[in-house]
PDB file of C-alpha atoms in Angstrom:
ATOM      1  CA  PRO U   1      48.101 159.883 157.031  1.00 44.00           C
ATOM      2  CA  PRO U   2      46.908 161.879 154.007  1.00 49.00           C
ATOM      3  CA  ASN U   3      47.260 158.981 151.529  1.00 52.00           C
ATOM      4  CA  ARG U   4      45.098 156.703 153.654  1.00 55.00           C
ATOM      5  CA  ARG U   5      42.410 159.391 153.917  1.00 55.00           C
ATOM      6  CA  ALA U   6      42.598 160.021 150.181  1.00 53.00           C
ATOM      7  CA  ARG U   7      42.243 156.326 149.365  1.00 52.00           C
ATOM      8  CA  ALA U   8      39.267 156.057 151.708  1.00 55.00           C
ATOM      9  CA  ARG U   9      37.687 159.115 150.111  1.00 55.00           C
ATOM     10  CA  PHE U  10      38.418 157.768 146.615  1.00 53.00           C
ATOM     11  CA  SER U  11      36.814 154.450 147.541  1.00 54.00           C
ATOM     12  CA  GLY U  12      33.795 156.424 148.714  1.00 53.00           C
ATOM     13  CA  GLU U  13      33.383 157.939 145.246  1.00 48.00           C
ATOM     14  CA  ARG U  14      31.392 154.842 144.271  1.00 47.00           C
ATOM     15  CA  ARG U  15      28.313 157.063 144.191  1.00 48.00           C
ATOM     16  CA  TYR U  16      29.518 158.139 140.737  1.00 47.00           C
ATOM     17  CA  GLN U  17      29.115 154.720 139.188  1.00 46.00           C
ATOM     18  CA  GLY U  18      26.239 152.821 137.781  1.00 51.00           C
ATOM     19  CA  ASP U  19      24.004 154.998 135.632  1.00 54.00           C
ATOM     20  CA  GLY U  20      26.243 155.197 132.554  1.00 53.00           C
ATOM     21  CA  ASN U  21      26.901 158.933 132.853  1.00 55.00           C
ATOM     22  CA  PRO U  22      30.600 159.795 133.149  1.00 49.00           C
ATOM     23  CA  ARG U  23      30.818 161.840 136.298  1.00 73.00           C
ATOM     24  CA  LEU U  24      34.229 161.077 137.693  1.00 83.00           C
ATOM     25  CA  ALA U  25      37.451 162.354 136.211  1.00 88.00           C
ATOM     26  CA  LEU U  26      40.945 161.594 137.428  1.00 90.00           C
ATOM     27  CA  VAL U  27      44.096 163.527 136.592  1.00 93.00           C
ATOM     28  CA  TRP U  28      47.332 161.644 137.134  1.00 91.00           C
ATOM     29  CA  ILE U  29      50.154 164.131 137.569  1.00 94.00           C
ATOM     30  CA  ASP U  30      53.730 163.075 136.907  1.00 92.00           C
ATOM     31  CA  VAL U  31      56.498 165.411 138.109  1.00 92.00           C
ATOM     32  CA  ASP U  32      58.874 165.809 135.176  1.00 88.00           C
ATOM     33  CA  ARG U  33      62.618 165.448 135.705  1.00 86.00           C
ATOM     34  CA  LEU U  34      62.408 164.971 139.481  1.00 89.00           C
ATOM     35  CA  ASP U  35      65.346 162.538 139.364  1.00 89.00           C
ATOM     36  CA  ALA U  36      67.455 165.190 137.636  1.00 88.00           C
ATOM     37  CA  ILE U  37      66.500 167.739 140.295  1.00 87.00           C
ATOM     38  CA  ASN U  38      67.449 165.264 143.022  1.00 89.00           C
ATOM     39  CA  GLU U  39      70.806 164.566 141.363  1.00 89.00           C
ATOM     40  CA  ALA U  40      71.649 168.212 140.689  1.00 87.00           C
ATOM     41  CA  HIS U  41      70.366 169.755 143.920  1.00 85.00           C
ATOM     42  CA  GLY U  42      69.910 166.861 146.387  1.00 87.00           C
ATOM     43  CA  ARG U  43      66.866 165.051 147.719  1.00 90.00           C
ATOM     44  CA  THR U  44      66.016 167.972 149.969  1.00 88.00           C
ATOM     45  CA  ALA U  45      65.458 170.060 146.843  1.00 86.00           C
ATOM     46  CA  GLY U  46      63.367 167.267 145.330  1.00 89.00           C
ATOM     47  CA  ASP U  47      61.263 167.096 148.476  1.00 91.00           C
ATOM     48  CA  ALA U  48      60.822 170.893 148.353  1.00 89.00           C
ATOM     49  CA  VAL U  49      59.673 170.601 144.723  1.00 91.00           C
ATOM     50  CA  LEU U  50      57.078 167.978 145.676  1.00 94.00           C
ATOM     51  CA  ALA U  51      55.876 170.068 148.620  1.00 93.00           C
ATOM     52  CA  GLY U  52      55.728 173.206 146.446  1.00 93.00           C
ATOM     53  CA  ILE U  53      53.729 171.416 143.758  1.00 95.00           C
ATOM     54  CA  ALA U  54      51.366 169.882 146.311  1.00 95.00           C
ATOM     55  CA  GLY U  55      50.822 173.275 147.945  1.00 95.00           C
ATOM     56  CA  ALA U  56      50.211 175.130 144.695  1.00 96.00           C
ATOM     57  CA  LEU U  57      47.847 172.488 143.337  1.00 97.00           C
ATOM     58  CA  GLY U  58      46.063 172.133 146.658  1.00 96.00           C
ATOM     59  CA  ASP U  59      45.455 175.883 146.760  1.00 96.00           C
ATOM     60  CA  SER U  60      43.919 175.756 143.285  1.00 96.00           C
ATOM     61  CA  LEU U  61      41.359 173.010 143.953  1.00 96.00           C
ATOM     62  CA  HIS U  62      37.622 173.616 143.894  1.00 92.00           C
ATOM     63  CA  ASP U  63      35.336 172.399 146.703  1.00 86.00           C
ATOM     64  CA  GLU U  64      34.703 168.811 145.600  1.00 87.00           C
ATOM     65  CA  GLU U  65      38.143 168.193 144.094  1.00 93.00           C
ATOM     66  CA  PHE U  66      40.957 166.596 146.046  1.00 92.00           C
ATOM     67  CA  LEU U  67      44.633 165.871 145.605  1.00 96.00           C
ATOM     68  CA  ALA U  68      46.583 162.837 146.834  1.00 94.00           C
ATOM     69  CA  ARG U  69      50.213 161.854 146.517  1.00 92.00           C
ATOM     70  CA  PHE U  70      50.206 158.565 144.670  1.00 85.00           C
ATOM     71  CA  ASP U  71      53.814 157.510 144.308  1.00 81.00           C
ATOM     72  CA  ASP U  72      57.308 158.969 144.605  1.00 83.00           C
ATOM     73  CA  GLU U  73      56.803 161.574 141.902  1.00 88.00           C
ATOM     74  CA  GLU U  74      53.108 161.305 141.153  1.00 91.00           C
ATOM     75  CA  PHE U  75      49.853 162.826 142.363  1.00 95.00           C
ATOM     76  CA  ILE U  76      46.228 162.147 141.508  1.00 92.00           C
ATOM     77  CA  VAL U  77      43.492 164.771 141.459  1.00 95.00           C
ATOM     78  CA  VAL U  78      39.907 163.531 141.736  1.00 92.00           C
ATOM     79  CA  LEU U  79      37.416 165.711 139.852  1.00 92.00           C
ATOM     80  CA  PRO U  80      33.874 164.566 140.660  1.00 89.00           C
ATOM     81  CA  GLY U  81      31.252 165.574 138.113  1.00 86.00           C
ATOM     82  CA  TYR U  82      33.648 166.468 135.291  1.00 90.00           C
ATOM     83  CA  GLU U  83      33.287 165.541 131.648  1.00 88.00           C
ATOM     84  CA  ILE U  84      36.440 164.998 129.596  1.00 88.00           C
ATOM     85  CA  GLY U  85      36.686 168.552 128.220  1.00 92.00           C
ATOM     86  CA  GLY U  86      36.520 170.154 131.656  1.00 93.00           C
ATOM     87  CA  ALA U  87      38.967 167.643 133.105  1.00 93.00           C
ATOM     88  CA  LYS U  88      41.433 168.290 130.295  1.00 94.00           C
ATOM     89  CA  ARG U  89      41.148 172.060 130.901  1.00 96.00           C
ATOM     90  CA  ARG U  90      41.785 171.543 134.625  1.00 96.00           C
ATOM     91  CA  ALA U  91      44.861 169.427 133.823  1.00 95.00           C
ATOM     92  CA  GLN U  92      46.184 172.201 131.581  1.00 96.00           C
ATOM     93  CA  GLU U  93      45.553 174.693 134.399  1.00 97.00           C
ATOM     94  CA  PHE U  94      47.585 172.468 136.733  1.00 97.00           C
ATOM     95  CA  ILE U  95      50.480 172.462 134.242  1.00 95.00           C
ATOM     96  CA  GLU U  96      50.354 176.269 134.064  1.00 95.00           C
ATOM     97  CA  ILE U  97      50.190 176.649 137.855  1.00 95.00           C
ATOM     98  CA  VAL U  98      53.244 174.454 138.356  1.00 94.00           C
ATOM     99  CA  GLY U  99      55.026 176.137 135.443  1.00 91.00           C
ATOM    100  CA  GLU U 100      54.786 179.454 137.287  1.00 91.00           C
ATOM    101  CA  LEU U 101      56.485 178.064 140.401  1.00 87.00           C
ATOM    102  CA  SER U 102      60.042 179.063 141.151  1.00 81.00           C
ATOM    103  CA  LEU U 103      61.314 177.371 144.277  1.00 76.00           C
ATOM    104  CA  PRO U 104      64.370 179.101 145.751  1.00 72.00           C
ATOM    105  CA  ARG U 105      67.632 177.318 146.424  1.00 67.00           C
ATOM    106  CA  PRO U 106      70.715 178.852 148.030  1.00 58.00           C
ATOM    107  CA  HIS U 107      72.351 179.773 144.696  1.00 58.00           C
ATOM    108  CA  ASP U 108      69.683 179.239 142.067  1.00 69.00           C
ATOM    109  CA  ALA U 109      66.021 178.413 141.568  1.00 71.00           C
ATOM    110  CA  VAL U 110      64.323 175.167 140.655  1.00 75.00           C
ATOM    111  CA  HIS U 111      61.549 175.404 138.054  1.00 80.00           C
ATOM    112  CA  PRO U 112      59.417 172.270 138.271  1.00 85.00           C
ATOM    113  CA  ALA U 113      57.193 170.940 135.500  1.00 89.00           C
ATOM    114  CA  ILE U 114      54.481 168.306 135.322  1.00 93.00           C
ATOM    115  CA  SER U 115      52.696 166.195 132.749  1.00 91.00           C
ATOM    116  CA  CYS U 116      49.106 165.006 133.160  1.00 92.00           C
ATOM    117  CA  SER U 117      47.040 162.051 132.090  1.00 90.00           C
ATOM    118  CA  VAL U 118      43.255 162.391 132.210  1.00 90.00           C
ATOM    119  CA  ALA U 119      40.532 159.752 132.303  1.00 87.00           C
ATOM    120  CA  VAL U 120      36.776 159.981 132.801  1.00 85.00           C
ATOM    121  CA  GLY U 121      34.345 157.167 133.412  1.00 79.00           C
ATOM    122  CA  ASP U 122      31.731 155.463 135.528  1.00 72.00           C
ATOM    123  CA  LEU U 123      33.838 153.135 137.675  1.00 69.00           C
ATOM    124  CA  PRO U 124      36.696 154.669 139.688  1.00 70.00           C
ATOM    125  CA  LEU U 125      38.999 151.653 139.722  1.00 72.00           C
ATOM    126  CA  VAL U 126      38.522 151.005 135.991  1.00 72.00           C
ATOM    127  CA  VAL U 127      39.226 154.687 135.319  1.00 74.00           C
ATOM    128  CA  LEU U 128      42.406 154.372 137.372  1.00 76.00           C
ATOM    129  CA  ASP U 129      43.589 151.401 135.296  1.00 76.00           C
ATOM    130  CA  ARG U 130      42.956 153.296 132.049  1.00 77.00           C
ATOM    131  CA  LEU U 131      44.758 156.272 133.529  1.00 77.00           C
ATOM    132  CA  ARG U 132      47.874 154.160 134.123  1.00 77.00           C
ATOM    133  CA  GLU U 133      47.926 153.311 130.419  1.00 77.00           C
ATOM    134  CA  ALA U 134      47.628 156.983 129.488  1.00 76.00           C
ATOM    135  CA  LEU U 135      50.456 157.840 131.896  1.00 74.00           C
ATOM    136  CA  GLU U 136      52.849 155.681 129.893  1.00 75.00           C
ATOM    137  CA  ARG U 137      51.903 157.574 126.715  1.00 75.00           C
ATOM    138  CA  THR U 138      52.373 160.850 128.606  1.00 71.00           C
ATOM    139  CA  ARG U 139      55.885 159.882 129.671  1.00 74.00           C
ATOM    140  CA  GLN U 140      56.784 158.939 126.105  1.00 73.00           C
ATOM    141  CA  SER U 141      55.435 162.180 124.630  1.00 72.00           C
ATOM    142  CA  GLY U 142      57.501 164.565 126.759  1.00 69.00           C
ATOM    143  CA  ALA U 143      57.107 167.109 129.530  1.00 69.00           C
ATOM    144  CA  GLY U 144      54.264 169.538 130.013  1.00 75.00           C
ATOM    145  CA  ARG U 145      51.598 167.601 128.129  1.00 77.00           C
ATOM    146  CA  VAL U 146      48.054 166.431 128.771  1.00 81.00           C
ATOM    147  CA  ILE U 147      47.146 162.981 127.421  1.00 75.00           C
ATOM    148  CA  VAL U 148      43.519 161.826 127.522  1.00 79.00           C
ATOM    149  CA  ALA U 149      42.671 158.153 128.070  1.00 82.00           C
ATOM    150  CA  ASP U 150      39.811 156.510 126.236  1.00 64.00           C
ATOM    151  CA  TYR U 151      36.360 156.844 127.800  1.00 59.00           C
ATOM    152  CA  VAL U 152      35.782 154.092 130.331  1.00 51.00           C
ATOM    153  CA  THR U 153      32.532 152.257 131.094  1.00 52.00           C
ATOM    154  CA  GLN U 154      31.786 148.900 132.637  1.00 47.00           C
TER     155      GLN U 154
END
């Protein structure tokens, strides 16, 4: 399954740790208002939103980047070699890409939105923990935002 491959690939990113240079960025993507879409249009519409977002983001990725579904309404994009400024710009690009989506329904259209949390550091699993903290701030600050976690080292 894709998640298992993504986790294995993420675990393999250990080559980015150890020398003190931040070379691994993660973008945690939270799909805004997915519960409301599910309630208003049904779970099939929610699933179509997730598939549409995954397709649009997947099409926008550069060679070394990869996307994985992380939870019910969350994705993670791994950006090897990125510093914080570049990672934040990529997260903003992801928000714009999803903002341009209009997924058809029988009588209306669903316009999905995302929020992103960004972290950069030396150690992938430590970066992921810091990213979780930033995600909570992202959820509190509202839809369509990019929140940057503190720089992470050993």
